[in-house]
Coordinates of C-alpha atoms in Angstrom, one line a residue:
Chain A
S4 CA -55.8 20.2 -1.6
Q5 CA -56.0 17.0 0.3
Q6 CA -57.3 17.4 3.8
G7 CA -58.0 14.0 5.4
E8 CA -55.2 11.5 5.6
E9 CA -56.2 8.0 6.6
D10 CA -54.0 5.5 8.4
P11 CA -53.3 2.7 7.9
Q12 CA -53.5 2.5 4.1
A13 CA -54.5 -1.2 4.3
L14 CA -55.7 -3.3 7.1
S15 CA -56.4 -7.1 7.2
I16 CA -58.2 -8.8 10.0
Q17 CA -60.3 -11.8 10.8
E18 CA -64.0 -11.9 11.2
G19 CA -65.1 -11.0 14.7
E20 CA -62.1 -8.8 15.3
N21 CA -62.4 -5.0 15.7
A22 CA -61.0 -2.7 13.0
T23 CA -59.7 0.8 13.8
M24 CA -58.9 3.4 11.1
N25 CA -57.6 6.8 11.8
C26 CA -57.9 10.1 10.0
S27 CA -55.8 13.2 10.4
Y28 CA -56.5 16.6 8.9
K29 CA -54.8 19.9 8.8
T30 CA -57.2 22.9 9.2
S31 CA -60.2 23.7 11.3
I32 CA -63.4 21.9 10.4
N33 CA -67.1 22.1 11.2
N34 CA -67.6 18.4 10.9
L35 CA -66.1 15.2 9.6
Q36 CA -67.7 12.4 7.8
W37 CA -66.8 8.8 7.1
Y38 CA -67.7 7.1 3.9
R39 CA -67.4 3.5 2.7
Q40 CA -66.7 2.3 -0.8
N41 CA -67.1 -1.3 -2.1
S42 CA -64.7 -2.2 -4.8
G43 CA -65.3 -0.2 -8.0
R44 CA -68.5 1.3 -6.6
G45 CA -69.7 4.7 -5.4
L46 CA -69.2 5.9 -1.8
V47 CA -71.8 5.4 0.8
H48 CA -72.1 7.8 3.8
L49 CA -71.7 6.1 7.2
I50 CA -71.6 8.8 9.8
L51 CA -71.1 12.5 10.5
I52 CA -69.5 13.9 13.6
R53 CA -69.6 17.6 14.4
S54 CA -66.7 19.6 15.7
N55 CA -68.4 20.0 19.1
E56 CA -68.9 16.2 19.5
R57 CA -66.3 13.8 20.8
E58 CA -67.8 10.5 20.1
K59 CA -70.7 9.1 18.1
H60 CA -72.1 5.6 17.6
S61 CA -74.1 4.0 14.8
G62 CA -74.7 0.3 15.1
R63 CA -71.3 -1.4 15.1
L64 CA -69.6 1.9 14.2
R65 CA -67.9 4.2 16.7
V66 CA -66.4 7.4 15.6
T67 CA -64.3 9.7 17.8
L68 CA -63.1 13.2 17.1
D69 CA -60.2 15.0 18.8
T70 CA -60.1 18.6 17.4
S71 CA -57.1 19.5 19.5
K72 CA -55.1 16.8 17.6
K73 CA -57.0 17.2 14.4
S74 CA -57.8 13.5 14.2
S75 CA -60.7 11.1 14.1
S76 CA -61.0 7.4 14.3
L77 CA -63.5 4.9 13.0
L78 CA -63.9 1.7 14.9
I79 CA -65.9 -1.2 13.5
T80 CA -66.6 -3.8 16.1
A81 CA -67.2 -7.5 15.6
S82 CA -66.2 -7.2 11.9
R83 CA -67.8 -9.3 9.2
A84 CA -66.6 -10.3 5.7
A85 CA -69.2 -7.9 4.3
D86 CA -67.3 -5.0 5.9
T87 CA -64.5 -5.5 3.4
A88 CA -64.3 -2.2 1.6
S89 CA -62.4 1.1 1.5
Y90 CA -63.1 3.7 4.2
F91 CA -62.7 7.4 3.6
C92 CA -62.8 10.4 5.9
A93 CA -64.0 13.7 4.5
T94 CA -63.8 17.1 6.0
D95 CA -65.9 20.1 5.0
L96 CA -64.2 22.7 2.8
L97 CA -65.7 26.1 2.4
S98 CA -65.0 27.9 -0.8
N99 CA -66.7 30.7 -2.8
S100 CA -69.1 28.1 -4.1
G101 CA -70.2 26.9 -0.7
Y102 CA -69.3 23.7 1.0
A103 CA -67.6 20.8 -0.6
L104 CA -65.9 17.7 0.8
N105 CA -62.2 17.0 1.0
F106 CA -61.5 13.2 0.9
G107 CA -58.4 11.3 2.0
K108 CA -56.9 8.4 0.1
G109 CA -58.8 5.9 2.3
T110 CA -58.0 2.8 4.2
S111 CA -58.5 -0.5 2.5
L112 CA -60.0 -3.1 4.9
L113 CA -60.0 -6.8 4.3
V114 CA -62.0 -9.0 6.6
T115 CA -61.3 -12.7 6.1
P116 CA -63.7 -15.4 7.3
Chain B
E29 CA -80.1 2.0 -4.4
T30 CA -78.7 5.4 -3.5
G31 CA -81.0 7.4 -5.8
V32 CA -78.1 8.4 -8.1
T33 CA -77.6 6.5 -11.3
Q34 CA -74.7 6.7 -13.8
T35 CA -74.4 5.5 -17.3
P36 CA -72.5 3.8 -18.8
R37 CA -70.9 1.8 -16.1
H38 CA -67.9 1.0 -18.2
L39 CA -66.5 2.9 -21.2
V40 CA -63.5 2.2 -23.3
M41 CA -62.5 5.0 -25.8
G42 CA -59.7 6.0 -28.0
M43 CA -57.9 9.3 -27.6
T44 CA -59.7 10.8 -30.6
N45 CA -63.2 9.8 -29.6
K46 CA -66.0 12.0 -28.1
K47 CA -68.2 10.4 -25.5
S48 CA -70.4 11.6 -22.7
L49 CA -71.0 10.3 -19.2
K50 CA -74.5 10.7 -17.7
C51 CA -75.7 11.1 -14.1
E52 CA -79.2 11.3 -12.8
Q53 CA -80.4 11.9 -9.3
H54 CA -83.9 11.1 -8.1
L55 CA -83.5 12.7 -4.6
G56 CA -84.7 16.2 -5.3
H57 CA -81.3 17.7 -4.6
N58 CA -80.0 21.0 -5.7
A59 CA -76.3 20.3 -5.9
M60 CA -74.4 17.8 -8.1
Y61 CA -70.7 17.0 -8.3
W62 CA -68.2 15.2 -10.6
Y63 CA -65.3 13.4 -9.0
K64 CA -62.3 11.6 -10.5
Q65 CA -60.9 8.6 -8.6
S66 CA -57.6 7.3 -9.7
A67 CA -55.7 4.4 -8.2
K68 CA -53.9 5.3 -4.9
K69 CA -55.0 8.9 -5.0
P70 CA -57.7 10.8 -3.1
L71 CA -60.9 11.6 -4.8
E72 CA -60.5 14.7 -6.9
L73 CA -63.4 17.1 -7.0
M74 CA -63.8 18.2 -10.6
F75 CA -67.0 20.3 -10.9
V76 CA -69.8 21.5 -8.6
Y77 CA -73.2 22.6 -9.8
S78 CA -75.7 24.3 -7.6
L79 CA -79.2 24.9 -9.0
E80 CA -77.9 24.1 -12.5
E81 CA -75.1 26.7 -12.3
R82 CA -71.5 25.7 -12.3
V83 CA -70.0 27.1 -9.1
E84 CA -66.7 25.3 -9.0
N85 CA -64.3 24.2 -11.7
N86 CA -61.3 22.7 -9.9
S87 CA -58.6 23.4 -12.6
V88 CA -59.9 20.7 -14.8
P89 CA -58.5 20.5 -18.4
S90 CA -60.9 21.7 -21.1
R91 CA -61.1 18.2 -22.6
F92 CA -63.6 17.6 -19.8
S93 CA -66.8 19.6 -20.4
P94 CA -69.7 19.4 -17.9
E95 CA -73.3 20.2 -18.6
C96 CA -76.2 20.5 -16.2
P97 CA -79.5 20.9 -18.2
N98 CA -81.6 20.7 -15.0
S99 CA -81.2 19.9 -11.3
S100 CA -81.7 16.1 -11.9
H101 CA -79.2 15.6 -14.7
L102 CA -75.5 16.1 -15.0
F103 CA -73.3 15.2 -18.0
L104 CA -69.6 15.0 -18.5
H105 CA -68.6 15.4 -22.1
L106 CA -65.2 13.9 -23.0
H107 CA -63.0 14.6 -26.1
T108 CA -59.4 14.0 -27.0
L109 CA -58.7 12.4 -23.7
Q110 CA -55.3 11.0 -22.6
P111 CA -54.5 7.6 -21.2
E112 CA -53.9 9.2 -17.8
D113 CA -57.5 10.2 -17.7
S114 CA -58.4 6.6 -17.2
A115 CA -60.2 6.4 -13.8
L116 CA -63.4 5.9 -12.0
Y117 CA -65.7 8.9 -12.5
L118 CA -68.1 9.4 -9.7
C119 CA -71.2 11.6 -9.7
A120 CA -72.7 12.8 -6.4
S121 CA -75.5 15.0 -5.3
S122 CA -76.4 16.8 -2.1
Q123 CA -79.3 18.9 -0.9
D124 CA -77.4 22.1 -1.3
T125 CA -73.9 23.5 -1.1
G126 CA -74.7 25.9 1.7
S127 CA -74.5 23.6 4.7
S128 CA -71.4 21.9 6.0
T129 CA -73.5 19.0 7.3
D130 CA -75.0 18.0 3.9
T131 CA -74.4 14.3 3.1
Q132 CA -73.3 13.5 -0.5
Y133 CA -75.0 10.6 -2.2
F134 CA -72.8 8.9 -4.8
G135 CA -73.6 7.0 -8.0
P136 CA -71.9 3.7 -8.8
G137 CA -69.4 5.4 -11.1
T138 CA -68.3 5.0 -14.7
R139 CA -65.0 3.1 -15.1
L140 CA -63.3 4.9 -18.0
T141 CA -60.4 3.4 -19.9
V142 CA -58.6 5.6 -22.5
L143 CA -56.5 3.7 -25.0

């Protein structure tokens, strides 16, 4: 079943502005990952944040995690046109087969020059 | 680019056709996955293979038949599909399924259209 839910569904900003996307989930997690997908392509892993971490940085990306609110946010600073893509959060899901990922519907980000 | 390749990239087939999607990973991973991505829906996990054994079948109709002959190759055999099966089919791999921190590496996908 769907675990992560991104918000907003779509976001349009201008180059240089910051973009913030949010993800909410329903059950306890060990970690949360963010992925990016360019139109019609596969997903690319961006960053993983563990449940005992509150904030993590990678280049222009900043991810926060609030386990009490079961939510995470992805901030892209100083956005560029090349950041145009869909962004997905994914939570770990433990089943009889081991760990898999539960993806949300994603946030579609458009960065205009 | 990501070490996971998929062929073909685009496929158009009729409902009575039989076709296969192929995925190959060059990362030395032990786990491989098939996902279905339809418009405005979350990615749907279809199958998980670990060390060439199918460990997850997520209530997928039998018209989709996976095959994993070795840890580097994964196939999805298609027969008598329906138009609603049209979607982007993504293959992914990860080191294992035993760790919650494993990153999944995705192929570029096969865009399937069923007429």
